Amino acid sequence: MKYLYQEATVRPIFEKWRKILRLEESWDVRLELVDDEAFQKTGDFKIDPTDRKAILMLNSWNPRQENPEEVICHELLHLKLYPLDQLTETLIDGHYEEGSGAYNVVYTQFMVMLETTVEELAKCFLARYGADKSLSYGRCQGM
């Protein structure tokens, strides 16, 4: 089953979570619904850390998650953790040769841990502040 994200539905959720996560003053963030079959992710970011600007892109036609509040919270948490993400990637790049077996293992583990941490934090925030506290199982469906 495919779900449809519409501007009128996701805009208020986006603004709510920017406020809860205290991103209103620290980042300029724009929400963009992507209507492109080539965009396969449910959500993603374009980030300019120098100007602290970001575009949250949500796939409007093929989201894998049912609950847009969970997706938006999750993606905004990635932005909140972005400085730590970039520091860790820089440390990995500085200590391992890109493309080496060791680099691939460490980088993959970091990405898995980052995604797991963001997802766990999103579940906690959703349980506390979510209007829709239901968890999405869209990623499990393809397994």
Tab-separated table of C-alpha atoms in Angstrom:
chain	number	residue	atom	x	y	z
A	1	MET	CA	0.000	0.000	0.000
A	2	LYS	CA	1.277	3.458	-0.848
A	3	TYR	CA	0.623	6.445	1.350
A	4	LEU	CA	0.285	10.031	0.266
A	5	TYR	CA	1.821	12.929	2.168
A	6	GLN	CA	0.115	16.248	1.479
A	7	GLU	CA	1.332	19.740	2.318
A	8	ALA	CA	-1.730	20.510	4.459
A	9	THR	CA	-1.065	17.411	6.565
A	10	VAL	CA	2.713	17.561	6.979
A	11	ARG	CA	3.316	21.338	7.307
A	12	PRO	CA	1.769	21.657	10.809
A	13	ILE	CA	3.604	18.508	11.933
A	14	PHE	CA	6.885	19.894	10.602
A	15	GLU	CA	6.408	23.198	12.448
A	16	LYS	CA	5.426	21.401	15.660
A	17	TRP	CA	8.569	19.249	15.676
A	18	ARG	CA	10.883	22.146	14.785
A	19	LYS	CA	9.609	23.806	17.939
A	20	ILE	CA	9.790	20.703	20.174
A	21	LEU	CA	13.364	19.941	19.041
A	22	ARG	CA	14.373	23.613	19.399
A	23	LEU	CA	15.435	23.916	15.765
A	24	GLU	CA	13.530	27.135	15.028
A	25	GLU	CA	16.356	29.418	16.131
A	26	SER	CA	19.375	27.232	15.382
A	27	TRP	CA	18.616	26.167	11.774
A	28	ASP	CA	16.705	27.627	8.845
A	29	VAL	CA	14.802	24.590	7.615
A	30	ARG	CA	12.496	24.355	4.631
A	31	LEU	CA	10.081	21.484	4.008
A	32	GLU	CA	9.869	20.181	0.444
A	33	LEU	CA	7.559	17.435	-0.783
A	34	VAL	CA	9.253	15.448	-3.541
A	35	ASP	CA	7.076	14.145	-6.361
A	36	ASP	CA	9.693	12.134	-8.250
A	37	GLU	CA	9.766	8.366	-8.759
A	38	ALA	CA	13.578	8.461	-8.730
A	39	PHE	CA	13.541	9.658	-5.089
A	40	GLN	CA	13.354	6.335	-3.271
A	41	LYS	CA	13.779	7.469	0.339
A	42	THR	CA	10.888	8.355	2.622
A	43	GLY	CA	12.802	11.390	3.870
A	44	ASP	CA	16.218	12.982	3.427
A	45	PHE	CA	18.086	16.244	3.947
A	46	LYS	CA	20.155	18.683	1.964
A	47	ILE	CA	22.316	20.513	4.505
A	48	ASP	CA	24.505	23.607	4.337
A	49	PRO	CA	26.280	23.582	7.722
A	50	THR	CA	28.089	26.882	7.097
A	51	ASP	CA	24.857	28.874	6.809
A	52	ARG	CA	22.921	26.439	9.036
A	53	LYS	CA	20.293	25.940	6.345
A	54	ALA	CA	18.615	22.690	5.454
A	55	ILE	CA	15.879	21.312	3.228
A	56	LEU	CA	13.873	18.398	4.571
A	57	MET	CA	12.703	16.399	1.572
A	58	LEU	CA	9.726	14.099	2.082
A	59	ASN	CA	8.691	11.635	-0.578
A	60	SER	CA	5.058	12.519	-1.207
A	61	TRP	CA	4.141	9.537	-3.398
A	62	ASN	CA	6.069	6.558	-2.144
A	63	PRO	CA	6.712	6.922	1.568
A	64	ARG	CA	7.514	3.636	3.263
A	65	GLN	CA	6.217	4.897	6.602
A	66	GLU	CA	2.565	5.357	7.441
A	67	ASN	CA	2.963	7.966	10.191
A	68	PRO	CA	4.293	11.259	8.811
A	69	GLU	CA	4.848	12.549	12.353
A	70	GLU	CA	7.305	9.740	13.036
A	71	VAL	CA	9.149	10.402	9.767
A	72	ILE	CA	9.402	14.161	10.348
A	73	CYS	CA	10.563	13.728	13.953
A	74	HIS	CA	13.156	11.165	12.812
A	75	GLU	CA	14.516	13.352	10.031
A	76	LEU	CA	14.674	16.473	12.207
A	77	LEU	CA	16.603	14.486	14.826
A	78	HIS	CA	19.186	13.770	12.124
A	79	LEU	CA	19.556	17.524	11.746
A	80	LYS	CA	19.821	17.994	15.511
A	81	LEU	CA	22.619	15.401	15.627
A	82	TYR	CA	24.311	16.597	12.431
A	83	PRO	CA	27.354	18.200	14.145
A	84	LEU	CA	28.109	14.940	15.979
A	85	ASP	CA	27.519	12.991	12.757
A	86	GLN	CA	30.010	15.161	10.859
A	87	LEU	CA	32.606	15.034	13.647
A	88	THR	CA	32.459	11.247	13.696
A	89	GLU	CA	32.710	10.988	9.916
A	90	THR	CA	35.736	13.318	9.975
A	91	LEU	CA	37.413	11.170	12.632
A	92	ILE	CA	36.759	8.020	10.596
A	93	ASP	CA	38.114	9.690	7.446
A	94	GLY	CA	41.221	10.836	9.352
A	95	HIS	CA	42.048	7.433	10.802
A	96	TYR	CA	41.155	4.980	8.046
A	97	GLU	CA	41.947	4.825	4.374
A	98	GLU	CA	38.721	5.284	2.443
A	99	GLY	CA	37.740	2.099	0.648
A	100	SER	CA	39.825	-0.150	2.913
A	101	GLY	CA	38.207	-3.052	4.714
A	102	ALA	CA	38.702	-1.372	8.093
A	103	TYR	CA	37.196	1.895	6.846
A	104	ASN	CA	34.158	0.094	5.423
A	105	VAL	CA	33.554	-1.813	8.670
A	106	VAL	CA	33.888	1.248	10.906
A	107	TYR	CA	31.868	3.517	8.603
A	108	THR	CA	29.073	0.953	8.206
A	109	GLN	CA	28.910	0.390	11.967
A	110	PHE	CA	28.769	4.121	12.573
A	111	MET	CA	25.910	4.558	10.112
A	112	VAL	CA	23.972	1.653	11.614
A	113	MET	CA	24.495	3.028	15.137
A	114	LEU	CA	23.512	6.545	14.033
A	115	GLU	CA	20.311	5.324	12.394
A	116	THR	CA	19.439	3.117	15.384
A	117	THR	CA	20.062	5.973	17.822
A	118	VAL	CA	17.975	8.430	15.795
A	119	GLU	CA	15.145	5.918	15.509
A	120	GLU	CA	15.175	5.176	19.247
A	121	LEU	CA	15.158	8.892	20.069
A	122	ALA	CA	12.299	9.427	17.614
A	123	LYS	CA	10.283	6.689	19.346
A	124	CYS	CA	10.889	8.343	22.733
A	125	PHE	CA	9.910	11.815	21.519
A	126	LEU	CA	6.897	10.420	19.673
A	127	ALA	CA	5.712	8.591	22.805
A	128	ARG	CA	5.956	11.819	24.803
A	129	TYR	CA	4.889	14.520	22.333
A	130	GLY	CA	3.305	12.791	19.356
A	131	ALA	CA	-0.312	13.386	18.402
A	132	ASP	CA	-0.073	10.093	16.492
A	133	LYS	CA	1.993	7.752	18.668
A	134	SER	CA	1.701	4.792	16.294
A	135	LEU	CA	4.930	3.340	14.999
A	136	SER	CA	5.390	2.645	11.312
A	137	TYR	CA	6.426	-0.774	10.085
A	138	GLY	CA	6.869	0.154	6.429
A	139	ARG	CA	10.561	-0.804	6.367
A	140	CYS	CA	9.753	-4.257	7.767
A	141	GLN	CA	7.315	-4.955	4.949
A	142	GLY	CA	10.112	-5.180	2.375
A	143	MET	CA	12.144	-7.663	4.400
